[in-house]
PDB file of C-alpha atoms in Angstrom:
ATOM      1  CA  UNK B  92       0.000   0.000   0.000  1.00  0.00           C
ATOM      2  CA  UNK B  93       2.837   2.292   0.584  1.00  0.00           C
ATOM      3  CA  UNK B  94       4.819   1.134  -2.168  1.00  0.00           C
ATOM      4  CA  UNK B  95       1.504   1.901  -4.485  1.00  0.00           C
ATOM      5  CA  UNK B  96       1.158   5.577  -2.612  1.00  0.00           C
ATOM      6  CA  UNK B  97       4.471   6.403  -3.195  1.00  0.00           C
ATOM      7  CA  UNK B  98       4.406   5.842  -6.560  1.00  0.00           C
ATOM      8  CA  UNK B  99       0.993   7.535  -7.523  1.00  0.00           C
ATOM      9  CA  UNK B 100       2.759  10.567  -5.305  1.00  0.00           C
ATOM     10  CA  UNK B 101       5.629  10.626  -7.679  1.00  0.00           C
ATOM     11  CA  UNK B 102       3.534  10.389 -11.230  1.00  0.00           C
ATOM     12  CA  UNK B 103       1.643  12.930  -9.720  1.00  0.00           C
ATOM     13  CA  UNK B 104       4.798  15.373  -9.451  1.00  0.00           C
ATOM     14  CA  UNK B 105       5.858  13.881 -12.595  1.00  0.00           C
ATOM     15  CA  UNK B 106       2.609  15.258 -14.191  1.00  0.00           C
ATOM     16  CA  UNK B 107       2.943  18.461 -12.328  1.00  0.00           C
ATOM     17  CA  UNK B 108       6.526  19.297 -13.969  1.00  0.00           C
ATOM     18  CA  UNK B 109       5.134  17.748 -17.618  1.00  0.00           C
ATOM     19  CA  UNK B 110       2.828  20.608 -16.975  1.00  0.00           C
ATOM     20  CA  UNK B 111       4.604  23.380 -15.228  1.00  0.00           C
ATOM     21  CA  UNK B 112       6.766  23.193 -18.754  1.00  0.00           C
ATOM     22  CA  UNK B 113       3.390  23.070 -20.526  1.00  0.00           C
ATOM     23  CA  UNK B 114       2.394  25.921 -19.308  1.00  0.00           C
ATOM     24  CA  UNK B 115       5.315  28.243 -19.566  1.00  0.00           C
ATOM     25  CA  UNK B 116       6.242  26.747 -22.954  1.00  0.00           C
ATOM     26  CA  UNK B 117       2.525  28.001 -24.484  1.00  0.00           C
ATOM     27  CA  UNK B 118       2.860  31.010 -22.646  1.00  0.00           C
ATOM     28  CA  UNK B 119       6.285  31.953 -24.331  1.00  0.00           C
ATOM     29  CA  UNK B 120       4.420  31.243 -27.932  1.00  0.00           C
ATOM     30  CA  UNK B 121       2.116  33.449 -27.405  1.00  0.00           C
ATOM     31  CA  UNK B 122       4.206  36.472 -25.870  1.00  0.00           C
ATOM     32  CA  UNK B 123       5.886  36.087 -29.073  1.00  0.00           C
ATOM     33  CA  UNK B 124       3.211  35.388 -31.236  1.00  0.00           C
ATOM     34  CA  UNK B 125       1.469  38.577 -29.741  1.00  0.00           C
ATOM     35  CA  UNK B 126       4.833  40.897 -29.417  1.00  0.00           C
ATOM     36  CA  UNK B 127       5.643  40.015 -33.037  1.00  0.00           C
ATOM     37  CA  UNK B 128       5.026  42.975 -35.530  1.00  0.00           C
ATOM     38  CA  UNK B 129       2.699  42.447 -38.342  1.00  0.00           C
ATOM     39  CA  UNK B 130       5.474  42.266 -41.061  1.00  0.00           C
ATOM     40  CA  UNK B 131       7.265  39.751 -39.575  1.00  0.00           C
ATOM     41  CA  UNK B 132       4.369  37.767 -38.998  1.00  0.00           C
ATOM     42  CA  UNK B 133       5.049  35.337 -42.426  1.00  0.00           C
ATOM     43  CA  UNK B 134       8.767  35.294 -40.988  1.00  0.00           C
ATOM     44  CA  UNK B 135       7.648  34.154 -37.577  1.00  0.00           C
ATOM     45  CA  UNK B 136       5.241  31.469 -38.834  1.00  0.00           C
ATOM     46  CA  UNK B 137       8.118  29.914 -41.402  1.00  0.00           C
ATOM     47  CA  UNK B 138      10.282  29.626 -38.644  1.00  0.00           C
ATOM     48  CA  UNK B 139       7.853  28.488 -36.138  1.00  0.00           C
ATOM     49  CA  UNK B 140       7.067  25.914 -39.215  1.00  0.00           C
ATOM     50  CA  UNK B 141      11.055  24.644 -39.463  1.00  0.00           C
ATOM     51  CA  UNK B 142      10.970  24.097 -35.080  1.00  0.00           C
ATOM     52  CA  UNK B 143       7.726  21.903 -35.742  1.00  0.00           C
ATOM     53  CA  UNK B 144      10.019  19.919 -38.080  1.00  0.00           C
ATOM     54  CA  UNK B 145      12.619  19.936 -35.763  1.00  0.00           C
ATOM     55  CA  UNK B 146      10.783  18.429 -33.325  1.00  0.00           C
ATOM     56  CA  UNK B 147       9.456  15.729 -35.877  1.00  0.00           C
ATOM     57  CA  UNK B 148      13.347  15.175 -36.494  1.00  0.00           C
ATOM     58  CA  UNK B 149      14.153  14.798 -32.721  1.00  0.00           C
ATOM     59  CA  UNK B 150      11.140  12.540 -32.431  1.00  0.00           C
ATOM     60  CA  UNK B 151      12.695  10.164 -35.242  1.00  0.00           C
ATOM     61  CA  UNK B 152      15.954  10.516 -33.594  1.00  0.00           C
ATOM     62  CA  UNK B 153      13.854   9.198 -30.317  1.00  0.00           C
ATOM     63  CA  UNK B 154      12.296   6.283 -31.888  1.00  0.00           C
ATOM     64  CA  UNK B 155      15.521   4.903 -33.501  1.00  0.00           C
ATOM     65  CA  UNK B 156      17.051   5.017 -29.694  1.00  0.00           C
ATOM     66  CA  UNK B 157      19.719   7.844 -30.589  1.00  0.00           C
ATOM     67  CA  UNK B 158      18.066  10.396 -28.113  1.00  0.00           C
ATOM     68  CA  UNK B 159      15.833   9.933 -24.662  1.00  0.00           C
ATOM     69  CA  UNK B 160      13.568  13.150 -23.633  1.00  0.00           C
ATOM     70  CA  UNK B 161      12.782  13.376 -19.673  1.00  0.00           C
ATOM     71  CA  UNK B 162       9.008  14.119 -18.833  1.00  0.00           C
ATOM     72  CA  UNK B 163       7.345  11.333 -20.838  1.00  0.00           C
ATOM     73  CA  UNK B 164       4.426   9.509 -20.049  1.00  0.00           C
ATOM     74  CA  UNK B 165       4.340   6.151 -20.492  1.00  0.00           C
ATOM     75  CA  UNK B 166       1.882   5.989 -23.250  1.00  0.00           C
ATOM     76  CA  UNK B 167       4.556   8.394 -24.819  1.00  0.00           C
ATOM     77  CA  UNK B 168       7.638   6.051 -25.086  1.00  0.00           C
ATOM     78  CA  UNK B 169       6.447   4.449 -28.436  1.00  0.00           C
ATOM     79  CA  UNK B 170       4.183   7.346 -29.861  1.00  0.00           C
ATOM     80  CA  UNK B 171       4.940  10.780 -30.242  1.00  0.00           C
ATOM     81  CA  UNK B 172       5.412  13.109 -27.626  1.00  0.00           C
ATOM     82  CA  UNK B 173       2.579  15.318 -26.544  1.00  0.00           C
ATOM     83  CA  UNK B 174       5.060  18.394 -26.702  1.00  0.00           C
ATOM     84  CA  UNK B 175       5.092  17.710 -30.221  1.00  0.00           C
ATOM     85  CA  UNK B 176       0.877  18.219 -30.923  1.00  0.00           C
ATOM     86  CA  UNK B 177       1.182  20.767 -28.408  1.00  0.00           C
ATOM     87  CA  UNK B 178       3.392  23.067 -31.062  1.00  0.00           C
ATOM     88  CA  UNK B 179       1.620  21.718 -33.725  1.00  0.00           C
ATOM     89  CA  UNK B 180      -1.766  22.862 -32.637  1.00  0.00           C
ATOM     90  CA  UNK B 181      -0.011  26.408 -31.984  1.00  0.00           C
ATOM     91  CA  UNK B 182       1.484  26.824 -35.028  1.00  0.00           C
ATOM     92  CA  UNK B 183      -2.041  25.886 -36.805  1.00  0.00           C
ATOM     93  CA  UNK B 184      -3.339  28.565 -34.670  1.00  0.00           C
ATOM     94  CA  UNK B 185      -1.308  30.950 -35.605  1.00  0.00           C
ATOM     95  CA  UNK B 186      -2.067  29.726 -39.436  1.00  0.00           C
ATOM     96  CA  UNK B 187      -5.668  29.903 -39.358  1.00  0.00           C
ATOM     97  CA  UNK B 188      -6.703  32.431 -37.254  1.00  0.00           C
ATOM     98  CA  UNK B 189      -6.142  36.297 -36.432  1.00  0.00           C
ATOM     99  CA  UNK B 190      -3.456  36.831 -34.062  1.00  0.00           C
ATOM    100  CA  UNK B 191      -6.129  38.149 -30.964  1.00  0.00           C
ATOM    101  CA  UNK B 192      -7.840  34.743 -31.557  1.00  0.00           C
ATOM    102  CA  UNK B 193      -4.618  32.678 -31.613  1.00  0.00           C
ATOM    103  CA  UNK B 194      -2.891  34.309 -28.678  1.00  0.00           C
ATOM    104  CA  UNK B 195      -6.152  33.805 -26.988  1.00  0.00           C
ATOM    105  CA  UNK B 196      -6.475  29.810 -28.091  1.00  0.00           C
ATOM    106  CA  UNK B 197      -2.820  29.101 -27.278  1.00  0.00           C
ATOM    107  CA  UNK B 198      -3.407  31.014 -24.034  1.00  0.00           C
ATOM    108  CA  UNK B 199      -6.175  28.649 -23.009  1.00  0.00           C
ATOM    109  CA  UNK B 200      -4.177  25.790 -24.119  1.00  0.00           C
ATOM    110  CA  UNK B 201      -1.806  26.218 -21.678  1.00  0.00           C
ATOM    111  CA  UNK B 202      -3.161  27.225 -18.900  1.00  0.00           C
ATOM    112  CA  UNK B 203      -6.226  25.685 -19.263  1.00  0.00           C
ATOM    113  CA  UNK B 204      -4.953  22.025 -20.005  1.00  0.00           C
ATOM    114  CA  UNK B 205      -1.756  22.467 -17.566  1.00  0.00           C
ATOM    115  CA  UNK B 206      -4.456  23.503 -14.543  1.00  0.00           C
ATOM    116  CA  UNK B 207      -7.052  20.520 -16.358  1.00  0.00           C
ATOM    117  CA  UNK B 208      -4.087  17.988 -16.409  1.00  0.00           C
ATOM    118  CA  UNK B 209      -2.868  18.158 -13.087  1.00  0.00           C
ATOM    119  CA  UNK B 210      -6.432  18.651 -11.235  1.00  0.00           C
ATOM    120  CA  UNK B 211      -7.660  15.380 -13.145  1.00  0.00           C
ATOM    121  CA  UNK B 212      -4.147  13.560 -11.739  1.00  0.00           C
ATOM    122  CA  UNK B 213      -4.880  14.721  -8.326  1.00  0.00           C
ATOM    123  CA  UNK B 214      -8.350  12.926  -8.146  1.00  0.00           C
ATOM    124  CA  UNK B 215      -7.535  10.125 -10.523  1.00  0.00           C
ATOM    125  CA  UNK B 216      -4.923   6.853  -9.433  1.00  0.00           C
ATOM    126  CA  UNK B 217      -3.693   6.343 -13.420  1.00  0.00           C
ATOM    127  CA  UNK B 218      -4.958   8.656 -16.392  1.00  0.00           C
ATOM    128  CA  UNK B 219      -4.553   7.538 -19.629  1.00  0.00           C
ATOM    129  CA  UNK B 220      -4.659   8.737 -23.129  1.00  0.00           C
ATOM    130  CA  UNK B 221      -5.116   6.146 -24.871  1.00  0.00           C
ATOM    131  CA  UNK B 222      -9.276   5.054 -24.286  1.00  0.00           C
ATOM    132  CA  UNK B 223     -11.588   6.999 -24.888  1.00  0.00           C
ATOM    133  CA  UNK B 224     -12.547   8.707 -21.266  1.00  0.00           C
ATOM    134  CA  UNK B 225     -14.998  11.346 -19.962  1.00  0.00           C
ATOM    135  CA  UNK B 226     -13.329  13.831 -17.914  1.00  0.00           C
ATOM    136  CA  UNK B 227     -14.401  14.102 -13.879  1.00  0.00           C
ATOM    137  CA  UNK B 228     -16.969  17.097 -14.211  1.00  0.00           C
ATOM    138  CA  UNK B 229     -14.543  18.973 -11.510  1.00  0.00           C
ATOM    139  CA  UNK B 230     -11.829  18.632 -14.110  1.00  0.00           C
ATOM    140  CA  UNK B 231     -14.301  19.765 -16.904  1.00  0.00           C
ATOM    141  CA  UNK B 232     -14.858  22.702 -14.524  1.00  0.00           C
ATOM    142  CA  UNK B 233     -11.503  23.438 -13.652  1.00  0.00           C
ATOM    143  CA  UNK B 234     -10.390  23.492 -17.303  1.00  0.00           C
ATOM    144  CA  UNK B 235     -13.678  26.223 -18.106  1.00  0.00           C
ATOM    145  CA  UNK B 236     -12.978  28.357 -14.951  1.00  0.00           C
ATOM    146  CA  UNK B 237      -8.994  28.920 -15.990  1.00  0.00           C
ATOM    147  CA  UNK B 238      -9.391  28.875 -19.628  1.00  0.00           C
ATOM    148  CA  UNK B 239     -12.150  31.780 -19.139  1.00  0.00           C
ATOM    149  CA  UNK B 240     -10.369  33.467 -16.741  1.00  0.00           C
ATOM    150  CA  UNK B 241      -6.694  33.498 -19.075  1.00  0.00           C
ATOM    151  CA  UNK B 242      -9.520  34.790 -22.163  1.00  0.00           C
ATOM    152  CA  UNK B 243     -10.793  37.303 -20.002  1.00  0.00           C
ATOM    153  CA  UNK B 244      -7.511  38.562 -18.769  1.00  0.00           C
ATOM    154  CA  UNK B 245      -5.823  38.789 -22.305  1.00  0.00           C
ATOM    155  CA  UNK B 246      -9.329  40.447 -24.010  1.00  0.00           C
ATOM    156  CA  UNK B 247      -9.101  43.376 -21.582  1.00  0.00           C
ATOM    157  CA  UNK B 248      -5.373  43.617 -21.807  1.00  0.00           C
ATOM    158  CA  UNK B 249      -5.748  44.283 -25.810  1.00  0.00           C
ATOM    159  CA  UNK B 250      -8.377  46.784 -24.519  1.00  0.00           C
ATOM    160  CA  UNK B 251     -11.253  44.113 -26.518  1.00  0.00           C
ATOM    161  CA  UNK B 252     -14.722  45.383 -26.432  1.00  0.00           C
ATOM    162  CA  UNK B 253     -16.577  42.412 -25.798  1.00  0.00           C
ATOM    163  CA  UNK B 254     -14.154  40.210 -23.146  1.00  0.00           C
ATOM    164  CA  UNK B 255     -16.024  38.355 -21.219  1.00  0.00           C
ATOM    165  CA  UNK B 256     -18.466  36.938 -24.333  1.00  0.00           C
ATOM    166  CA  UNK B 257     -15.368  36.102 -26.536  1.00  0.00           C
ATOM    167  CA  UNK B 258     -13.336  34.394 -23.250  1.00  0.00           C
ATOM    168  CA  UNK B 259     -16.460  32.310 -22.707  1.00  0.00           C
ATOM    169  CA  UNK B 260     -17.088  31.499 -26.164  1.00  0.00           C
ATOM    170  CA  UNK B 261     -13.497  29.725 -26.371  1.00  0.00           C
ATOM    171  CA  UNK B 262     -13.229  28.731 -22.616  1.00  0.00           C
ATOM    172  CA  UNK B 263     -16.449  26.444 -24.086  1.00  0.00           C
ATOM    173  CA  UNK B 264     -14.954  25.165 -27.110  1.00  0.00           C
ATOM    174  CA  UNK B 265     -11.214  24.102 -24.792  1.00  0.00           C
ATOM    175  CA  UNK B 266     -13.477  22.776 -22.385  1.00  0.00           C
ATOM    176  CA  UNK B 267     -15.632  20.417 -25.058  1.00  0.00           C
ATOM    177  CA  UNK B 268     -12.307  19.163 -26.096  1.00  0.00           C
ATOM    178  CA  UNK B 269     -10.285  18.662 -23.111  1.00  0.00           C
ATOM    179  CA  UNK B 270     -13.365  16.793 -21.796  1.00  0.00           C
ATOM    180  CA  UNK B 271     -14.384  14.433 -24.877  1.00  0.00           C
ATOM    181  CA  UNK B 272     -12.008  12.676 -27.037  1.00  0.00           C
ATOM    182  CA  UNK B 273     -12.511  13.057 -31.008  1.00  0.00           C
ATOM    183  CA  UNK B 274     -12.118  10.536 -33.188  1.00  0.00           C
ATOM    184  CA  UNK B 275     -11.352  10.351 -37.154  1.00  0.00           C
ATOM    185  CA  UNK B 276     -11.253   7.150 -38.560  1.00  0.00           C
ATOM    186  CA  UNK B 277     -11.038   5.131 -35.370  1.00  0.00           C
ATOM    187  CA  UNK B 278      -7.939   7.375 -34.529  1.00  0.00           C
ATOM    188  CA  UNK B 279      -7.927   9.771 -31.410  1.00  0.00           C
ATOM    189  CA  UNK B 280      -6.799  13.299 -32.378  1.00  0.00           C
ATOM    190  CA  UNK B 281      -4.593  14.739 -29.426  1.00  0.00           C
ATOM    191  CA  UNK B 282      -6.371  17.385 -27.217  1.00  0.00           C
ATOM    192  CA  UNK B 283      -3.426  19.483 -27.956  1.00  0.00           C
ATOM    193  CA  UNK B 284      -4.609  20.356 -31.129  1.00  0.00           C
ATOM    194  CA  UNK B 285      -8.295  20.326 -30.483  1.00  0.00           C
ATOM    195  CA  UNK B 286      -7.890  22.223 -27.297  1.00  0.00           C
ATOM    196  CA  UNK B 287      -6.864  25.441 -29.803  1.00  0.00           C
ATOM    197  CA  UNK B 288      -8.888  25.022 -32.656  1.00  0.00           C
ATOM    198  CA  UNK B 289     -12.322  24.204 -30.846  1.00  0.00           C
ATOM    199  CA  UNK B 290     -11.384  27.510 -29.015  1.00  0.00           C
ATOM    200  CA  UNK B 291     -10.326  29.902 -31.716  1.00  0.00           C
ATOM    201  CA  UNK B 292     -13.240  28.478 -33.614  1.00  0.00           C
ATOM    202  CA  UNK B 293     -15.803  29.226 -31.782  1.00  0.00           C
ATOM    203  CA  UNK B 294     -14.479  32.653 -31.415  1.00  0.00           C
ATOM    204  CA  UNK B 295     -13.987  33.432 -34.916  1.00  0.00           C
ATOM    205  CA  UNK B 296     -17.371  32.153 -35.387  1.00  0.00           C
ATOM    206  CA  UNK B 297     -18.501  35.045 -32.866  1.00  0.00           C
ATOM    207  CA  UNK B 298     -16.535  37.269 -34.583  1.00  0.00           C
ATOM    208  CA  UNK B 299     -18.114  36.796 -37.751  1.00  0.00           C
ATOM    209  CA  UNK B 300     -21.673  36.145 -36.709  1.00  0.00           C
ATOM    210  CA  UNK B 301     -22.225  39.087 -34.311  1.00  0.00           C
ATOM    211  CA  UNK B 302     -19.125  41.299 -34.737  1.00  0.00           C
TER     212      UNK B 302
END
């Protein structure tokens, strides 16, 4: 019983690190992505495109043996890294949408998933990514109550006029998919990249329908 303790205590500052780097690594994305003047925006976005591949590249390097990355999960070993979607749903982001809405989705992507991820390790003995899974509603709630509040706190910054509707809009859409897995073709797309573009979706929908 103590052995078993001990080792749930450990994954659980395991997963607290995983996302403590989470975190800070969306949050440096989208300082930049929101710092970074219009005309360098193409710039930005092809280089942002060659650290994707990069990562690809060190995930090859990974699978052959030649290089071992701390932080894993174990469902991680033999598929690619969750860092990796992470970037990649971040750089589609900053592809697809205007740069208040992708700050915004990135924003709620990290801080969102990092507070979702570590509440839904404290209550649960072993998450995995792997079955499908609904999310405790606490963690469901956790997730909406931090990705609003990051929304709400980067729409007034930028001086927005409507903050609070647009921060709930896409504090809805990170919550749907943080909390249900989706599925294409029997294979389950990583909440990395549906955690962003559920977001900035539904508030470039907003933006178009009432705006």
């Amino acid at each position: 019983m103590k052995v078993a303790g001990r080792a749930m205590r450990e994954e659980f500052r395991k997963e607290v690190a995983r996302k403590t780097v989470h975190f800070f690594g969306g949050l440096a994305v989208a300082i930049i992505c929101f710092l970074i003047p219009d005309w360098l925006y193409i710039p930005f976005s092809a280089c942002f495109a060659v650290f994707i591949a990069f990562l690809f590249y060190l995930e090859c390097l990974r699978f052959h043996g030649c290089l071992s990355l701390p932080m894993l999960r174990s469902d991680e070993h033999k598929n690619i890294g969750g860092h990796v979607f992470f970037f990649l749903g971040a750089f589609i982001c900053v592809l697809i949408f205007p740069k208040s809405i992708a700050v915004a989705s990135i924003l709620m992507l990290s801080a969102g998933d990092a507070a979702s991820g570590v509440a839904f390790a404290a209550i649960s003995e072993q998450k995995s990514n792997n079955p499908p899974y609904q999310k405790p509603f606490l963690v469901m709630f956790v997730m909406f109550i931090v990705s609003f509040t990051a929304g709400c706190i980067f729409f007034r910054l930028i001086h927005h006029p409507f903050p609070v509707i647009f921060a709930l809009s896409g504090a809805i859409g990170a919550t749907i998919a943080d909390s249900f897995p989706i599925r294409i073709f029997n294979y389950r797309i990583n909440d990395n990249i549906t955690i962003p573009l559920f977001a900035g979706s539904l508030m470039l929908l907003l933006r178009f329908a009432f705006f």
